[in-house]
Coordinates of C-alpha atoms in Angstrom, one line a residue:
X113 CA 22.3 1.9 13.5
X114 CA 18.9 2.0 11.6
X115 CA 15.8 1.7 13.3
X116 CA 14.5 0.2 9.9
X117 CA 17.4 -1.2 7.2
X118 CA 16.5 -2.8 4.2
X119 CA 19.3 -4.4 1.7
X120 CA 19.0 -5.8 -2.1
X121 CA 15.3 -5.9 -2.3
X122 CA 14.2 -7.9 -5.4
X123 CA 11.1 -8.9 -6.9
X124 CA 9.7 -10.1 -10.0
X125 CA 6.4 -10.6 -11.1
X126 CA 5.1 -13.0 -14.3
X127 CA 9.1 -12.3 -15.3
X128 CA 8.8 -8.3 -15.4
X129 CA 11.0 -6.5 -12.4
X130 CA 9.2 -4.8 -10.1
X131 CA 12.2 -3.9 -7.7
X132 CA 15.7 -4.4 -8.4
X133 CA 18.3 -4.4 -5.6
X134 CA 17.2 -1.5 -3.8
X135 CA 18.3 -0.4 -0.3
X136 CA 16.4 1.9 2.2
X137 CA 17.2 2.8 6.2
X138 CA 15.1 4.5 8.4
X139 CA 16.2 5.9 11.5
X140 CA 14.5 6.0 14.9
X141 CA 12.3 8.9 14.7
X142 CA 13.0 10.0 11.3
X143 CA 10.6 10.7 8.5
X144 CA 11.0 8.9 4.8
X145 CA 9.3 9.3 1.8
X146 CA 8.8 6.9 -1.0
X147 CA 7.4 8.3 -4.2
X148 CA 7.8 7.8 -7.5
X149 CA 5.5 7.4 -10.9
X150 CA 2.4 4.8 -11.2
X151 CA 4.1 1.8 -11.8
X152 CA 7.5 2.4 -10.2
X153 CA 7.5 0.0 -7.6
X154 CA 6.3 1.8 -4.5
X155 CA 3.9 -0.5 -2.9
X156 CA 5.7 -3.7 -4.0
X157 CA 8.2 -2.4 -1.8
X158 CA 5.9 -1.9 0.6
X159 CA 4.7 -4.4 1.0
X160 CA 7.9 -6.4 1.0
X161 CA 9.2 -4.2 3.6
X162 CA 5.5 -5.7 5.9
X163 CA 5.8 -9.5 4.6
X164 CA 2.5 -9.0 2.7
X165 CA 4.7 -9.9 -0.4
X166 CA 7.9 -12.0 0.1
X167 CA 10.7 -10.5 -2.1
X168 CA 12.5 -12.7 -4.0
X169 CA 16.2 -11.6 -3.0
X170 CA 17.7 -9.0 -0.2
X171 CA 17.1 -8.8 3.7
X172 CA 15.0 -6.9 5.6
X173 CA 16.1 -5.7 9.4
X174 CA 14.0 -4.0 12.0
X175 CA 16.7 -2.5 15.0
X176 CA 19.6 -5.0 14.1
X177 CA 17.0 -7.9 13.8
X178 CA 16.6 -9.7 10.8
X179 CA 12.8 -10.0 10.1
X180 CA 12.4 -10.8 6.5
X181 CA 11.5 -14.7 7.4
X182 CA 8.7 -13.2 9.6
X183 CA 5.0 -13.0 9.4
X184 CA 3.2 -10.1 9.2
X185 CA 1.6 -10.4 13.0
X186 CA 4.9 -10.7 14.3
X187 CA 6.6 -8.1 12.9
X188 CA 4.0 -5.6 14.2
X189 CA 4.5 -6.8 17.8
X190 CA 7.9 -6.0 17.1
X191 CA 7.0 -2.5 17.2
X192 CA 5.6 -2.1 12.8
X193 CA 1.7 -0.1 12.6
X194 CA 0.7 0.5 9.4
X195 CA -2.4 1.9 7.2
X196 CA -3.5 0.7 3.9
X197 CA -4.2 2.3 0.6
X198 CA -7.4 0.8 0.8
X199 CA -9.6 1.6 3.9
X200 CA -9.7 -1.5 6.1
X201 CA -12.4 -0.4 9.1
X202 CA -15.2 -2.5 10.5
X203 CA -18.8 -1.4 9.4
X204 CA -21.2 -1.5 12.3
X205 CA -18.4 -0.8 15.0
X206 CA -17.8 3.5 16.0
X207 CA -14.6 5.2 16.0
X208 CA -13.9 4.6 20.3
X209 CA -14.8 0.9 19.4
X210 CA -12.0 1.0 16.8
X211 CA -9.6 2.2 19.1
X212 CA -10.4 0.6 22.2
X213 CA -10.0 -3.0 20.1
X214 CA -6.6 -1.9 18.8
X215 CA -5.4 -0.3 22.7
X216 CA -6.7 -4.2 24.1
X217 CA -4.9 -5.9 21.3
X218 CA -1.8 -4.0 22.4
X219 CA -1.8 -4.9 26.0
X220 CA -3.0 -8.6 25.3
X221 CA -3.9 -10.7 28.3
X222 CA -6.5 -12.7 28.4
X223 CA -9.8 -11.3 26.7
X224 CA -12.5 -14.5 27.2
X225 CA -11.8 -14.9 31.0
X226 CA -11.2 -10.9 31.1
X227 CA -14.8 -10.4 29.9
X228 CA -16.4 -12.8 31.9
X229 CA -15.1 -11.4 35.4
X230 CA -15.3 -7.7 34.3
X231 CA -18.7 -8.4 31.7
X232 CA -16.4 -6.0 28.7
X233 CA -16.1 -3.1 30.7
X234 CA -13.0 -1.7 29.4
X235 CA -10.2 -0.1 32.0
X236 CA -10.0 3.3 32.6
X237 CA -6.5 3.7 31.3
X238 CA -7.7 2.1 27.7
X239 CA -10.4 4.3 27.3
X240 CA -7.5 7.4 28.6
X241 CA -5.3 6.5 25.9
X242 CA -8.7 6.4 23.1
X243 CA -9.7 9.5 24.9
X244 CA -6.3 11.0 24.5
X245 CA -5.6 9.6 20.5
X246 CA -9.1 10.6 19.6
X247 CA -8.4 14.3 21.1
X248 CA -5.2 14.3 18.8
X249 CA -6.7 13.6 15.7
X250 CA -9.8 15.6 16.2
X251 CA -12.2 13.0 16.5
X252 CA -13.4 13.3 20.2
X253 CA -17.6 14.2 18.9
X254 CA -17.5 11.4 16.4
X255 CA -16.5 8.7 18.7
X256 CA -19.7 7.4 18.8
X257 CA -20.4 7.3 15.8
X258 CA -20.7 3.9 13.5
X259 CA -17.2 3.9 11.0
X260 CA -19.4 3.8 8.0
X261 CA -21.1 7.1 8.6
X262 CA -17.5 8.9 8.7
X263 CA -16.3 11.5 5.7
X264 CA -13.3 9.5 3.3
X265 CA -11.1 12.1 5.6
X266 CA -12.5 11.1 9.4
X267 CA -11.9 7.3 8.3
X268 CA -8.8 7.3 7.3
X269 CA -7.6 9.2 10.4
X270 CA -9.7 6.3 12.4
X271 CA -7.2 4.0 10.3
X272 CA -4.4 6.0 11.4
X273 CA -5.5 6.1 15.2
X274 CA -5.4 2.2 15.3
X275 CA -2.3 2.1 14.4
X276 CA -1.0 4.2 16.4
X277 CA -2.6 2.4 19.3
X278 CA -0.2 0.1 19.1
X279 CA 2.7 2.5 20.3
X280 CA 4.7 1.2 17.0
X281 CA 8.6 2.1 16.4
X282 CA 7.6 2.5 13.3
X283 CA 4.3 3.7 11.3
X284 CA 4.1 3.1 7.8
X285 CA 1.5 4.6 5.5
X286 CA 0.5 3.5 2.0
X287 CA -1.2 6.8 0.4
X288 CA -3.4 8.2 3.2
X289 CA -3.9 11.4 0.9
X290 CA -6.1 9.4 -1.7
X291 CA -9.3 10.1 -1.7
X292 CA -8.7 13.2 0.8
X293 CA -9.5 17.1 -0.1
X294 CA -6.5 19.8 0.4
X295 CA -7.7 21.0 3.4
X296 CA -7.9 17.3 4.9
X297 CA -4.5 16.6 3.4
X298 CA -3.0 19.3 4.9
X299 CA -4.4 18.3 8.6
X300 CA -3.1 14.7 8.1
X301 CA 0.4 16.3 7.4
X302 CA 0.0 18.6 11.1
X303 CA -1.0 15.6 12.6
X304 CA 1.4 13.0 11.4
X305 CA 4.4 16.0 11.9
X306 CA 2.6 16.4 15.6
X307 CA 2.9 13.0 16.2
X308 CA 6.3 12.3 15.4
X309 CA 7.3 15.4 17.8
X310 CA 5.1 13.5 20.7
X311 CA 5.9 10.5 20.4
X312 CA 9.6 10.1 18.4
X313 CA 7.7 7.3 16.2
X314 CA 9.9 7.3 12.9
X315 CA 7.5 6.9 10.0
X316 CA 7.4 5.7 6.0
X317 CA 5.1 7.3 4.1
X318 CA 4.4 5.5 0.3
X319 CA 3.0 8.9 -1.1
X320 CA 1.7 10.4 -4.7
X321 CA 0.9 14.3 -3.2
X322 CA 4.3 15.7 -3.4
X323 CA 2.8 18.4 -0.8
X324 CA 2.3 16.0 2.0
X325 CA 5.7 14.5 1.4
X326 CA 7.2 18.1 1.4
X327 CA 5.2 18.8 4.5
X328 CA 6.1 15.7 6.5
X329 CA 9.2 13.9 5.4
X330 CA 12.9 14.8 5.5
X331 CA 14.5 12.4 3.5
X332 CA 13.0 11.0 0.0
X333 CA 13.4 8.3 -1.8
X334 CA 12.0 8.5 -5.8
X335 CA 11.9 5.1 -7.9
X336 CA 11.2 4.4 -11.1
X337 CA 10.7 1.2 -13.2
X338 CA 11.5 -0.7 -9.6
X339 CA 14.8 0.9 -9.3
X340 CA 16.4 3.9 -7.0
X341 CA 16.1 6.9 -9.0
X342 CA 17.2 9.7 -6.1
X343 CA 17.7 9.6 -2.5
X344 CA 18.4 12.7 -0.3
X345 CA 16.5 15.4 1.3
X346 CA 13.2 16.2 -0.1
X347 CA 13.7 19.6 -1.8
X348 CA 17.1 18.2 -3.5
X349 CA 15.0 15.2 -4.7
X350 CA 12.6 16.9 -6.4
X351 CA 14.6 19.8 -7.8
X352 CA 16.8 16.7 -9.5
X353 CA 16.2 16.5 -13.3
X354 CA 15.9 12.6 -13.6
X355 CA 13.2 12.9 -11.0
X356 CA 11.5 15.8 -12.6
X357 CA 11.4 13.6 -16.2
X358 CA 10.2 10.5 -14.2
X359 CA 7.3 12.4 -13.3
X360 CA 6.6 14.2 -16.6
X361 CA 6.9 11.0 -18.9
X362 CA 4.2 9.1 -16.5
X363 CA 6.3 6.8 -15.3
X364 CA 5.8 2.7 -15.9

């Protein structure tokens, strides 16, 4: 069974298609690309796959469970983290303070009461498991420092250490390359390729840099015009001459 199964996604937009009828599993642990041209429908699926956007035909199942009717919220305590395109950190709050909100968000409770017995001091095992995340993702000497003083490349991997806070099933990342050097692009592939190892967390990585796919994914799936182009693994996807002239003509 797929960790992640997704059947007959559809969705238009002011009448134009921007997915027809496409499938996509995911198993536990495994790692899938989606790429494809500007325009081909990548985030719109996406986002469909979240419940940011709500298709407008097809099903969308997380470990046997249907969670298409879902919100958002509940689909990530079902076990979804995620990163966006566009950075989404807190100005004025550090890199530990980023974590340590996403590790207390994960073990839920009570925070009000919590804080005014214990006056915020956060538990030893939260600030391990920061501790241990920031170590990971070489961030331990900028934990205290404010999110908005960070490099494009220290942010994003912030963004990517909340989520994974959250001990998801599944991480799904919309283009953390952008924006990123090669030498930071290739530490986000060692990472995310590290973490998978440690923890067995499948992922889904919406990507552009054909590099980072090749580094991190096994399986790849190319759209174009919002439909399935190619699906297989990665090298057989891109040596395929439909994809080849998807990319070369630009794409929608």
């Amino acid at each position: 069974m797929s960790l992640l199964s997704a059947r007959g996604i559809s969705k238009s937009f002011g009448g134009i298609d921007a997915l027809r009828q496409l499938d996509l599993d995911v198993a536990a642990g495994e790692a899938v690309g989606i790429a494809g041209p500007n325009g081909a429908g990548k985030t719109t699926l996406f986002n469909c796959l979240l419940g940011l956007t709500e298709p407008d035909a097809g099903s969308v199942e997380l470990d046997g469970r249907r969670i298409d009717r879902l919100p958002t919220w509940r689909r990530s305590r079902l076990g979804i983290g995620r990163t966006f395109q566009r950075l989404a950190l807190f100005d004025g709050m550090t890199v530990a303070e980023h974590l340590l909100v996403a590790e207390q968000a994960r073990r839920g409770g009570i925070p009000f009461l919590r804080d005014l017995v214990e006056r915020s001091e956060p538990r030893v095992e939260e600030l391990e498991r920061v501790d241990a995340t920031m170590a990971l993702l070489g961030l331990t000497e900028l934990a205290d420092r404010p999110v908005e003083g960070l490099s494009l490349g220290h942010a994003r991997l912030v963004e990517l250490g909340r989520a994974m806070m959250g001990e998801p099933r599944l991480l799904m990342l919309d283009e953390p390359s952008s924006g990123l050097d090669a030498a930071e692009t290739t530490r986000l592939g060692v990472i995310l390729s590290e973490l998978r190892h440690r923890s067995g967390t499948a992922v889904v990585l919406v990507e552009h840099d054909l590099q980072l796919v090749e580094a991190v994914v096994e399986r790849l799936y190319v759209l174009d015009f919002g439909q399935l182009l190619a699906v297989g693994a990665v090298r057989d996807v891109l040596d395929d001459e439909r994809v080849r002239r998807a990319y070369l003509g630009g794409g929608q």
